[in-house]
């Protein structure tokens, strides 16, 4: 995983907050909270969606959100949410 | 999802704590923190492993841990971790 930059991650997450909350606490019980999560796990989970390693109702939506992002983008987004308290 | 009982969930998680921490904060960066996570999301994620909706290095290990548990067990485990602060 590239070294993530949380300040850049914030810029790269305009749509994430609708499901995961602007504070990283999901407004919906079936969406995960992201605030304070392990950055490596967040990065691996996002990659899993882009690599079709996750199936299910949210999987295609998440893939659509993430597939055009670079691994650096994903690392920045992971840093942004993991550093949220 | 059945209504979960956190006190029963604690009894049903003897092995989870090795990867997810006895306080729900994972000791390893590639394992997710579970403390305070949305219970419905935790329940859905555990079901996804048992239904082969998740692939990858951890997927088979997680399926092995969960496949013999009932949906009530999973709801209790989800309650246990989601109520951890």
CSV table of N, CA and C in Angstrom, one decimal:
chain,number,residue,atom,x,y,z
A,1,UNK,N,0.8,-1.2,0.0
A,1,UNK,CA,0.0,0.0,0.0
A,1,UNK,C,0.9,1.3,0.0
A,2,UNK,N,0.6,2.2,-0.9
A,2,UNK,CA,1.4,3.5,-0.9
A,2,UNK,C,1.2,4.2,0.4
A,3,UNK,N,2.0,5.1,0.8
A,3,UNK,CA,1.8,5.9,2.0
A,3,UNK,C,0.7,6.9,1.7
A,4,UNK,N,-0.3,6.9,2.6
A,4,UNK,CA,-1.5,7.7,2.4
A,4,UNK,C,-1.4,9.1,3.0
A,5,UNK,N,-2.1,10.1,2.3
A,5,UNK,CA,-2.1,11.5,2.8
A,5,UNK,C,-3.6,11.8,3.1
A,6,UNK,N,-3.9,11.9,4.3
A,6,UNK,CA,-5.3,12.2,4.7
A,6,UNK,C,-5.9,13.5,4.1
A,7,UNK,N,-5.1,14.5,4.0
A,7,UNK,CA,-5.6,15.8,3.5
A,7,UNK,C,-6.0,15.6,2.1
A,8,UNK,N,-5.2,14.9,1.3
A,8,UNK,CA,-5.6,14.6,-0.1
A,8,UNK,C,-6.8,13.7,-0.1
A,9,UNK,N,-6.8,12.7,0.8
A,9,UNK,CA,-7.9,11.8,0.9
A,9,UNK,C,-9.3,12.5,1.0
A,10,UNK,N,-9.3,13.6,1.8
A,10,UNK,CA,-10.5,14.3,2.0
A,10,UNK,C,-11.1,14.9,0.7
A,11,UNK,N,-10.2,15.3,-0.1
A,11,UNK,CA,-10.6,15.9,-1.4
A,11,UNK,C,-11.1,14.8,-2.3
A,12,UNK,N,-10.6,13.6,-2.1
A,12,UNK,CA,-11.0,12.5,-3.1
A,12,UNK,C,-12.2,11.7,-2.6
A,13,UNK,N,-12.9,12.2,-1.6
A,13,UNK,CA,-14.0,11.4,-1.1
A,13,UNK,C,-15.3,12.2,-1.1
A,14,UNK,N,-15.6,12.9,-2.2
A,14,UNK,CA,-16.8,13.7,-2.2
A,14,UNK,C,-18.1,12.9,-2.1
A,15,UNK,N,-18.1,11.7,-2.6
A,15,UNK,CA,-19.3,10.9,-2.6
A,15,UNK,C,-19.4,9.9,-1.4
A,16,UNK,N,-18.2,9.5,-0.8
A,16,UNK,CA,-18.2,8.5,0.2
A,16,UNK,C,-19.1,8.9,1.4
A,17,UNK,N,-19.1,10.2,1.7
A,17,UNK,CA,-19.8,10.7,2.9
A,17,UNK,C,-21.3,10.5,2.9
A,18,UNK,N,-21.9,10.3,1.7
A,18,UNK,CA,-23.3,10.1,1.7
A,18,UNK,C,-23.7,8.8,2.3
A,19,UNK,N,-22.9,7.8,2.2
A,19,UNK,CA,-23.2,6.5,2.8
A,19,UNK,C,-22.4,6.2,4.1
A,20,UNK,N,-21.2,6.8,4.2
A,20,UNK,CA,-20.3,6.5,5.4
A,20,UNK,C,-20.3,7.7,6.4
A,21,UNK,N,-21.1,8.8,6.1
A,21,UNK,CA,-21.1,9.9,7.0
A,21,UNK,C,-20.0,10.8,6.9
A,22,UNK,N,-20.2,12.1,7.0
A,22,UNK,CA,-19.2,13.1,6.9
A,22,UNK,C,-18.2,13.0,8.1
A,23,UNK,N,-18.6,12.3,9.1
A,23,UNK,CA,-17.7,12.0,10.3
A,23,UNK,C,-17.3,10.6,10.3
A,24,UNK,N,-17.6,9.8,9.2
A,24,UNK,CA,-17.1,8.5,9.2
A,24,UNK,C,-18.0,7.5,9.9
A,25,UNK,N,-19.1,8.0,10.5
A,25,UNK,CA,-20.1,7.1,11.1
A,25,UNK,C,-21.3,7.0,10.2
A,26,UNK,N,-21.6,5.8,9.8
A,26,UNK,CA,-22.6,5.6,8.7
A,26,UNK,C,-24.0,5.9,9.3
A,27,UNK,N,-24.8,6.7,8.5
A,27,UNK,CA,-26.2,7.0,8.9
A,27,UNK,C,-27.1,5.8,8.7
A,28,UNK,N,-26.6,4.8,8.0
A,28,UNK,CA,-27.5,3.6,7.7
A,28,UNK,C,-26.8,2.4,8.4
A,29,UNK,N,-27.6,1.5,9.1
A,29,UNK,CA,-27.0,0.4,9.8
A,29,UNK,C,-26.3,-0.6,9.0
A,30,UNK,N,-26.7,-0.7,7.7
A,30,UNK,CA,-26.0,-1.7,6.8
A,30,UNK,C,-24.8,-1.2,6.1
A,31,UNK,N,-24.4,0.1,6.4
A,31,UNK,CA,-23.2,0.6,5.8
A,31,UNK,C,-22.2,0.7,7.0
A,32,UNK,N,-20.9,0.3,6.7
A,32,UNK,CA,-19.9,0.4,7.8
A,32,UNK,C,-19.5,1.8,8.2
A,33,UNK,N,-19.2,1.9,9.5
A,33,UNK,CA,-18.5,3.1,9.9
A,33,UNK,C,-17.1,2.9,9.4
A,34,UNK,N,-16.4,4.1,9.1
A,34,UNK,CA,-15.1,4.0,8.6
A,34,UNK,C,-14.1,4.7,9.5
A,35,UNK,N,-14.7,5.6,10.4
A,35,UNK,CA,-13.8,6.5,11.2
A,35,UNK,C,-13.0,5.6,12.1
A,36,UNK,N,-11.7,5.8,12.1
A,36,UNK,CA,-10.7,5.1,13.0
A,36,UNK,C,-10.4,3.7,12.6
A,37,UNK,N,-10.9,3.3,11.5
A,37,UNK,CA,-10.7,1.9,11.0
A,37,UNK,C,-9.2,1.7,10.6
A,38,UNK,N,-8.7,0.5,10.6
A,38,UNK,CA,-7.3,0.2,10.2
A,38,UNK,C,-7.1,0.7,8.7
A,39,UNK,N,-6.1,1.5,8.4
A,39,UNK,CA,-5.9,2.0,7.1
A,39,UNK,C,-5.6,0.9,6.1
A,40,UNK,N,-4.8,-0.1,6.5
A,40,UNK,CA,-4.5,-1.2,5.6
A,40,UNK,C,-5.8,-2.0,5.3
A,41,UNK,N,-6.6,-2.2,6.3
A,41,UNK,CA,-7.9,-2.9,6.0
A,41,UNK,C,-8.8,-2.1,5.1
A,42,UNK,N,-8.9,-0.9,5.3
A,42,UNK,CA,-9.7,0.0,4.4
A,42,UNK,C,-9.2,-0.1,3.0
A,43,UNK,N,-7.9,0.0,2.8
A,43,UNK,CA,-7.3,-0.1,1.5
A,43,UNK,C,-7.5,-1.4,0.9
A,44,UNK,N,-7.3,-2.5,1.6
A,44,UNK,CA,-7.6,-3.9,1.1
A,44,UNK,C,-9.0,-4.1,0.7
A,45,UNK,N,-9.9,-3.5,1.5
A,45,UNK,CA,-11.4,-3.7,1.3
A,45,UNK,C,-11.8,-3.0,0.0
A,46,UNK,N,-11.2,-1.8,-0.2
A,46,UNK,CA,-11.5,-1.0,-1.4
A,46,UNK,C,-11.0,-1.8,-2.7
A,47,UNK,N,-9.8,-2.3,-2.5
A,47,UNK,CA,-9.2,-3.1,-3.6
A,47,UNK,C,-10.0,-4.3,-3.9
A,48,UNK,N,-10.5,-4.9,-2.9
A,48,UNK,CA,-11.4,-6.1,-3.0
A,48,UNK,C,-12.6,-5.8,-3.9
A,49,UNK,N,-13.2,-4.6,-3.7
A,49,UNK,CA,-14.3,-4.3,-4.5
A,49,UNK,C,-13.9,-4.1,-6.0
A,50,UNK,N,-12.8,-3.4,-6.2
A,50,UNK,CA,-12.3,-3.1,-7.6
A,50,UNK,C,-11.9,-4.4,-8.3
A,51,UNK,N,-11.5,-5.4,-7.5
A,51,UNK,CA,-11.0,-6.7,-8.1
A,51,UNK,C,-12.1,-7.8,-8.1
A,52,UNK,N,-13.3,-7.4,-7.8
A,52,UNK,CA,-14.5,-8.3,-7.8
A,52,UNK,C,-14.3,-9.5,-6.8
A,53,UNK,N,-13.6,-9.1,-5.7
A,53,UNK,CA,-13.4,-10.1,-4.6
A,53,UNK,C,-14.6,-10.1,-3.6
A,54,UNK,N,-15.5,-9.1,-3.8
A,54,UNK,CA,-16.6,-9.0,-3.0
A,54,UNK,C,-17.9,-8.9,-3.9
A,55,UNK,N,-18.9,-9.7,-3.5
A,55,UNK,CA,-20.1,-9.8,-4.2
A,55,UNK,C,-21.2,-9.2,-3.3
A,56,UNK,N,-22.4,-9.1,-3.9
A,56,UNK,CA,-23.5,-8.6,-3.1
A,56,UNK,C,-24.1,-7.3,-3.5
A,57,UNK,N,-25.2,-6.9,-2.8
A,57,UNK,CA,-25.9,-5.7,-3.3
A,57,UNK,C,-25.0,-4.4,-3.4
A,58,UNK,N,-24.1,-4.3,-2.4
A,58,UNK,CA,-23.3,-3.0,-2.4
A,58,UNK,C,-22.1,-3.1,-3.3
A,59,UNK,N,-21.7,-4.3,-3.7
A,59,UNK,CA,-20.4,-4.5,-4.3
A,59,UNK,C,-20.3,-3.8,-5.6
A,60,UNK,N,-21.4,-3.9,-6.5
A,60,UNK,CA,-21.2,-3.2,-7.8
A,60,UNK,C,-21.2,-1.7,-7.6
A,61,UNK,N,-22.0,-1.2,-6.7
A,61,UNK,CA,-22.0,0.2,-6.4
A,61,UNK,C,-20.6,0.7,-6.0
A,62,UNK,N,-20.0,-0.1,-5.0
A,62,UNK,CA,-18.7,0.3,-4.5
A,62,UNK,C,-17.7,0.2,-5.6
A,63,UNK,N,-17.8,-0.8,-6.5
A,63,UNK,CA,-16.8,-0.9,-7.6
A,63,UNK,C,-16.9,0.3,-8.5
A,64,UNK,N,-18.2,0.7,-8.8
A,64,UNK,CA,-18.4,1.9,-9.6
A,64,UNK,C,-17.7,3.2,-9.0
A,65,UNK,N,-17.8,3.3,-7.7
A,65,UNK,CA,-17.2,4.4,-7.0
A,65,UNK,C,-15.7,4.4,-7.1
A,66,UNK,N,-15.1,3.2,-7.1
A,66,UNK,CA,-13.6,3.1,-6.8
A,66,UNK,C,-12.8,2.8,-8.0
A,67,UNK,N,-13.4,2.2,-9.0
A,67,UNK,CA,-12.6,1.6,-10.1
A,67,UNK,C,-11.7,2.6,-10.9
A,68,UNK,N,-12.1,3.9,-10.9
A,68,UNK,CA,-11.2,4.8,-11.6
A,68,UNK,C,-10.2,5.5,-10.8
A,69,UNK,N,-10.1,5.1,-9.5
A,69,UNK,CA,-9.1,5.7,-8.6
A,69,UNK,C,-7.8,4.9,-8.6
A,70,UNK,N,-6.7,5.6,-8.4
A,70,UNK,CA,-5.4,4.9,-8.4
A,70,UNK,C,-5.2,4.3,-7.0
A,71,UNK,N,-4.2,3.5,-6.9
A,71,UNK,CA,-3.9,2.9,-5.6
A,71,UNK,C,-3.4,4.0,-4.6
A,72,UNK,N,-2.8,5.1,-5.1
A,72,UNK,CA,-2.5,6.2,-4.3
A,72,UNK,C,-3.7,6.9,-3.7
A,73,UNK,N,-4.7,7.1,-4.6
A,73,UNK,CA,-6.0,7.6,-4.2
A,73,UNK,C,-6.6,6.8,-3.1
A,74,UNK,N,-6.6,5.5,-3.2
A,74,UNK,CA,-7.2,4.6,-2.2
A,74,UNK,C,-6.4,4.7,-0.9
A,75,UNK,N,-5.1,4.8,-1.0
A,75,UNK,CA,-4.3,5.0,0.2
A,75,UNK,C,-4.6,6.3,0.9
A,76,UNK,N,-4.8,7.4,0.1
A,76,UNK,CA,-5.1,8.7,0.7
A,76,UNK,C,-6.5,8.6,1.4
A,77,UNK,N,-7.5,8.0,0.7
A,77,UNK,CA,-8.8,7.8,1.3
A,77,UNK,C,-8.8,7.0,2.6
A,78,UNK,N,-8.0,5.9,2.5
A,78,UNK,CA,-7.9,5.1,3.7
A,78,UNK,C,-7.2,5.9,4.9
A,79,UNK,N,-6.3,6.7,4.6
A,79,UNK,CA,-5.6,7.6,5.6
A,79,UNK,C,-6.6,8.5,6.2
A,80,UNK,N,-7.4,9.1,5.3
A,80,UNK,CA,-8.4,10.2,5.7
A,80,UNK,C,-9.4,9.6,6.7
A,81,UNK,N,-10.0,8.4,6.4
A,81,UNK,CA,-11.0,7.9,7.3
A,81,UNK,C,-10.3,7.3,8.6
A,82,UNK,N,-9.1,6.7,8.4
A,82,UNK,CA,-8.5,6.0,9.6
A,82,UNK,C,-8.1,7.0,10.6
A,83,UNK,N,-7.8,8.3,10.1
A,83,UNK,CA,-7.3,9.3,11.1
A,83,UNK,C,-8.5,10.1,11.7
A,84,UNK,N,-9.7,9.8,11.2
A,84,UNK,CA,-10.9,10.4,11.8
A,84,UNK,C,-11.1,9.8,13.2
A,85,UNK,N,-11.3,10.7,14.2
A,85,UNK,CA,-11.6,10.2,15.5
A,85,UNK,C,-13.1,10.4,15.9
B,1,UNK,N,-32.3,-9.7,10.2
B,1,UNK,CA,-31.3,-10.1,11.3
B,1,UNK,C,-32.0,-10.3,12.6
B,2,UNK,N,-31.8,-11.4,13.3
B,2,UNK,CA,-32.4,-11.6,14.6
B,2,UNK,C,-32.0,-10.5,15.6
B,3,UNK,N,-32.7,-10.3,16.7
B,3,UNK,CA,-32.2,-9.3,17.7
B,3,UNK,C,-31.0,-9.9,18.4
B,4,UNK,N,-29.9,-9.2,18.5
B,4,UNK,CA,-28.7,-9.7,19.1
B,4,UNK,C,-28.6,-9.5,20.6
B,5,UNK,N,-27.9,-10.4,21.3
B,5,UNK,CA,-27.7,-10.2,22.7
B,5,UNK,C,-26.2,-10.2,22.9
B,6,UNK,N,-25.7,-9.0,23.3
B,6,UNK,CA,-24.2,-8.8,23.4
B,6,UNK,C,-23.6,-9.8,24.5
B,7,UNK,N,-24.3,-10.0,25.6
B,7,UNK,CA,-23.7,-10.9,26.6
B,7,UNK,C,-23.5,-12.3,26.1
B,8,UNK,N,-24.5,-12.8,25.3
B,8,UNK,CA,-24.3,-14.1,24.7
B,8,UNK,C,-23.2,-14.0,23.6
B,9,UNK,N,-23.2,-12.9,22.9
B,9,UNK,CA,-22.2,-12.7,21.9
B,9,UNK,C,-20.7,-12.9,22.4
B,10,UNK,N,-20.5,-12.4,23.6
B,10,UNK,CA,-19.2,-12.5,24.2
B,10,UNK,C,-18.8,-13.9,24.4
B,11,UNK,N,-19.7,-14.8,24.8
B,11,UNK,CA,-19.4,-16.2,25.0
B,11,UNK,C,-19.1,-16.9,23.7
B,12,UNK,N,-19.7,-16.4,22.6
B,12,UNK,CA,-19.6,-17.0,21.3
B,12,UNK,C,-18.4,-16.5,20.5
B,13,UNK,N,-17.6,-15.7,21.1
B,13,UNK,CA,-16.4,-15.1,20.3
B,13,UNK,C,-15.1,-15.5,20.9
B,14,UNK,N,-14.9,-16.8,21.3
B,14,UNK,CA,-13.6,-17.1,21.9
B,14,UNK,C,-12.4,-16.9,21.0
B,15,UNK,N,-12.6,-17.1,19.7
B,15,UNK,CA,-11.4,-17.0,18.7
B,15,UNK,C,-11.3,-15.7,18.1
B,16,UNK,N,-12.4,-14.9,18.0
B,16,UNK,CA,-12.4,-13.7,17.2
B,16,UNK,C,-11.4,-12.7,17.8
B,17,UNK,N,-11.2,-12.7,19.1
B,17,UNK,CA,-10.3,-11.7,19.7
B,17,UNK,C,-8.9,-11.8,19.3
B,18,UNK,N,-8.5,-13.0,18.8
B,18,UNK,CA,-7.0,-13.1,18.4
B,18,UNK,C,-6.7,-12.2,17.2
B,19,UNK,N,-7.7,-12.0,16.3
B,19,UNK,CA,-7.4,-11.2,15.2
B,19,UNK,C,-8.0,-9.8,15.3
B,20,UNK,N,-9.2,-9.7,16.1
B,20,UNK,CA,-9.9,-8.5,16.2
B,20,UNK,C,-9.7,-7.7,17.5
B,21,UNK,N,-8.9,-8.4,18.4
B,21,UNK,CA,-8.6,-7.7,19.6
B,21,UNK,C,-9.6,-8.0,20.7
B,22,UNK,N,-9.2,-8.1,22.0
B,22,UNK,CA,-10.2,-8.4,23.0
B,22,UNK,C,-11.0,-7.1,23.3
B,23,UNK,N,-10.5,-6.0,22.8
B,23,UNK,CA,-11.3,-4.7,22.9
B,23,UNK,C,-11.9,-4.3,21.5
B,24,UNK,N,-11.8,-5.2,20.6
B,24,UNK,CA,-12.4,-4.9,19.3
B,24,UNK,C,-11.5,-4.0,18.4
B,25,UNK,N,-10.3,-3.7,18.8
B,25,UNK,CA,-9.3,-3.0,18.0
B,25,UNK,C,-8.3,-3.9,17.6
B,26,UNK,N,-8.2,-4.1,16.3
B,26,UNK,CA,-7.3,-5.2,15.7
B,26,UNK,C,-5.9,-4.9,16.0
B,27,UNK,N,-5.1,-5.9,16.4
B,27,UNK,CA,-3.7,-5.8,16.6
B,27,UNK,C,-2.9,-5.8,15.3
B,28,UNK,N,-3.5,-6.1,14.2
B,28,UNK,CA,-2.9,-6.2,12.9
B,28,UNK,C,-3.5,-5.2,12.0
B,29,UNK,N,-2.7,-4.4,11.2
B,29,UNK,CA,-3.4,-3.4,10.4
B,29,UNK,C,-4.3,-3.9,9.3
B,30,UNK,N,-4.1,-5.2,8.9
B,30,UNK,CA,-4.9,-5.7,7.8
B,30,UNK,C,-6.2,-6.4,8.3
B,31,UNK,N,-6.4,-6.4,9.6
B,31,UNK,CA,-7.7,-6.9,10.2
B,31,UNK,C,-8.5,-5.7,10.6
B,32,UNK,N,-9.8,-5.8,10.4
B,32,UNK,CA,-10.6,-4.6,10.8
B,32,UNK,C,-10.9,-4.5,12.3
B,33,UNK,N,-10.9,-3.3,12.7
B,33,UNK,CA,-11.5,-3.0,14.1
B,33,UNK,C,-13.0,-3.3,14.0
B,34,UNK,N,-13.5,-3.9,15.1
B,34,UNK,CA,-14.9,-4.2,15.1
B,34,UNK,C,-15.7,-3.4,16.1
B,35,UNK,N,-14.9,-2.8,17.1
B,35,UNK,CA,-15.6,-2.1,18.2
B,35,UNK,C,-16.4,-0.9,17.7
B,36,UNK,N,-17.7,-0.8,18.1
B,36,UNK,CA,-18.5,0.3,17.7
B,36,UNK,C,-19.0,0.2,16.3
B,37,UNK,N,-18.7,-0.8,15.5
B,37,UNK,CA,-19.2,-0.9,14.1
B,37,UNK,C,-20.7,-1.1,14.1
B,38,UNK,N,-21.3,-0.8,13.0
B,38,UNK,CA,-22.7,-1.0,12.8
B,38,UNK,C,-23.1,-2.5,12.9
B,39,UNK,N,-24.0,-2.9,13.8
B,39,UNK,CA,-24.4,-4.3,14.0
B,39,UNK,C,-24.9,-4.9,12.7
B,40,UNK,N,-25.7,-4.2,12.0
B,40,UNK,CA,-26.3,-4.8,10.7
B,40,UNK,C,-25.2,-5.1,9.7
B,41,UNK,N,-24.2,-4.1,9.7
B,41,UNK,CA,-23.1,-4.3,8.7
B,41,UNK,C,-22.2,-5.5,9.2
B,42,UNK,N,-22.0,-5.6,10.5
B,42,UNK,CA,-21.2,-6.8,11.0
B,42,UNK,C,-21.9,-8.1,10.6
B,43,UNK,N,-23.2,-8.1,10.9
B,43,UNK,CA,-24.0,-9.3,10.6
B,43,UNK,C,-23.9,-9.7,9.1
B,44,UNK,N,-24.1,-8.6,8.3
B,44,UNK,CA,-24.1,-8.9,6.8
B,44,UNK,C,-22.7,-9.3,6.3
B,45,UNK,N,-21.7,-8.8,6.9
B,45,UNK,CA,-20.3,-9.1,6.5
B,45,UNK,C,-20.0,-10.6,6.9
B,46,UNK,N,-20.5,-11.0,8.1
B,46,UNK,CA,-20.2,-12.4,8.5
B,46,UNK,C,-21.0,-13.3,7.6
B,47,UNK,N,-22.2,-13.0,7.3
B,47,UNK,CA,-23.0,-13.8,6.4
B,47,UNK,C,-22.4,-13.9,5.0
B,48,UNK,N,-21.8,-12.8,4.5
B,48,UNK,CA,-21.1,-12.8,3.2
B,48,UNK,C,-20.0,-13.8,3.2
B,49,UNK,N,-19.3,-13.9,4.3
B,49,UNK,CA,-18.2,-14.9,4.3
B,49,UNK,C,-18.8,-16.3,4.3
B,50,UNK,N,-19.9,-16.6,5.0
B,50,UNK,CA,-20.4,-17.9,5.0
B,50,UNK,C,-21.1,-18.3,3.7
B,51,UNK,N,-21.5,-17.2,2.9
B,51,UNK,CA,-22.2,-17.5,1.6
B,51,UNK,C,-21.2,-17.3,0.4
B,52,UNK,N,-19.9,-17.3,0.7
B,52,UNK,CA,-18.9,-17.2,-0.4
B,52,UNK,C,-19.1,-15.9,-1.2
B,53,UNK,N,-19.5,-14.9,-0.5
B,53,UNK,CA,-19.7,-13.6,-1.3
B,53,UNK,C,-18.4,-12.7,-1.1
B,54,UNK,N,-17.5,-13.3,-0.3
B,54,UNK,CA,-16.2,-12.6,-0.2
B,54,UNK,C,-15.1,-13.6,-0.5
B,55,UNK,N,-14.1,-13.1,-1.3
B,55,UNK,CA,-13.0,-13.9,-1.7
B,55,UNK,C,-11.7,-13.3,-1.1
B,56,UNK,N,-10.7,-14.0,-1.2
B,56,UNK,CA,-9.4,-13.4,-0.8
B,56,UNK,C,-8.8,-14.2,0.4
B,57,UNK,N,-7.6,-13.8,0.8
B,57,UNK,CA,-6.8,-14.6,1.7
B,57,UNK,C,-7.5,-14.8,3.0
B,58,UNK,N,-8.3,-13.9,3.5
B,58,UNK,CA,-8.9,-14.1,4.8
B,58,UNK,C,-10.3,-14.8,4.7
B,59,UNK,N,-10.8,-14.8,3.5
B,59,UNK,CA,-12.2,-15.3,3.3
B,59,UNK,C,-12.4,-16.7,3.8
B,60,UNK,N,-11.5,-17.6,3.4
B,60,UNK,CA,-11.7,-19.0,3.7
B,60,UNK,C,-11.5,-19.2,5.2
B,61,UNK,N,-10.6,-18.5,5.8
B,61,UNK,CA,-10.4,-18.6,7.3
B,61,UNK,C,-11.6,-18.1,8.0
B,62,UNK,N,-12.2,-16.9,7.5
B,62,UNK,CA,-13.4,-16.4,8.2
B,62,UNK,C,-14.6,-17.4,8.0
B,63,UNK,N,-14.7,-18.0,6.8
B,63,UNK,CA,-15.8,-18.9,6.6
B,63,UNK,C,-15.7,-20.1,7.6
B,64,UNK,N,-14.5,-20.6,7.7
B,64,UNK,CA,-14.2,-21.7,8.7
B,64,UNK,C,-14.7,-21.3,10.1
B,65,UNK,N,-14.4,-20.1,10.5
B,65,UNK,CA,-14.8,-19.6,11.8
B,65,UNK,C,-16.3,-19.5,12.0
B,66,UNK,N,-17.0,-19.2,10.9
B,66,UNK,CA,-18.4,-18.8,11.1
B,66,UNK,C,-19.4,-19.8,10.6
B,67,UNK,N,-19.0,-20.7,9.7
B,67,UNK,CA,-20.0,-21.5,9.0
B,67,UNK,C,-20.9,-22.4,9.9
B,68,UNK,N,-20.4,-22.7,11.1
B,68,UNK,CA,-21.2,-23.6,11.9
B,68,UNK,C,-22.1,-22.8,12.9
B,69,UNK,N,-22.0,-21.5,12.8
B,69,UNK,CA,-22.8,-20.6,13.7
B,69,UNK,C,-24.2,-20.3,13.1
B,70,UNK,N,-25.2,-20.2,14.0
B,70,UNK,CA,-26.5,-19.9,13.5
B,70,UNK,C,-26.6,-18.4,13.3
B,71,UNK,N,-27.7,-17.9,12.7
B,71,UNK,CA,-27.9,-16.5,12.4
B,71,UNK,C,-28.1,-15.8,13.8
B,72,UNK,N,-28.7,-16.5,14.7
B,72,UNK,CA,-28.8,-15.9,16.1
B,72,UNK,C,-27.4,-15.7,16.7
B,73,UNK,N,-26.5,-16.7,16.5
B,73,UNK,CA,-25.2,-16.5,17.0
B,73,UNK,C,-24.5,-15.3,16.4
B,74,UNK,N,-24.7,-15.1,15.1
B,74,UNK,CA,-24.0,-14.0,14.3
B,74,UNK,C,-24.6,-12.7,14.8
B,75,UNK,N,-25.9,-12.7,15.1
B,75,UNK,CA,-26.5,-11.4,15.6
B,75,UNK,C,-26.0,-11.1,17.0
B,76,UNK,N,-25.8,-12.1,17.8
B,76,UNK,CA,-25.3,-11.9,19.2
B,76,UNK,C,-23.8,-11.4,19.1
B,77,UNK,N,-23.0,-12.0,18.2
B,77,UNK,CA,-21.6,-11.5,18.0
B,77,UNK,C,-21.6,-10.1,17.5
B,78,UNK,N,-22.5,-9.8,16.6
B,78,UNK,CA,-22.6,-8.4,16.0
B,78,UNK,C,-22.9,-7.4,17.1
B,79,UNK,N,-23.9,-7.8,18.0
B,79,UNK,CA,-24.3,-6.9,19.1
B,79,UNK,C,-23.1,-6.7,20.1
B,80,UNK,N,-22.4,-7.8,20.3
B,80,UNK,CA,-21.3,-7.8,21.3
B,80,UNK,C,-20.2,-6.7,20.8
B,81,UNK,N,-19.8,-6.8,19.6
B,81,UNK,CA,-18.8,-5.9,19.1
B,81,UNK,C,-19.3,-4.5,18.8
B,82,UNK,N,-20.5,-4.4,18.4
B,82,UNK,CA,-21.0,-3.0,18.1
B,82,UNK,C,-21.2,-2.2,19.4
B,83,UNK,N,-21.5,-3.0,20.5
B,83,UNK,CA,-21.7,-2.3,21.7
B,83,UNK,C,-20.4,-1.9,22.5
B,84,UNK,N,-19.3,-2.4,21.9
B,84,UNK,CA,-18.0,-2.1,22.5
B,84,UNK,C,-17.6,-0.7,22.2
B,85,UNK,N,-17.2,0.0,23.3
B,85,UNK,CA,-16.8,1.5,23.0
B,85,UNK,C,-15.3,1.6,23.1
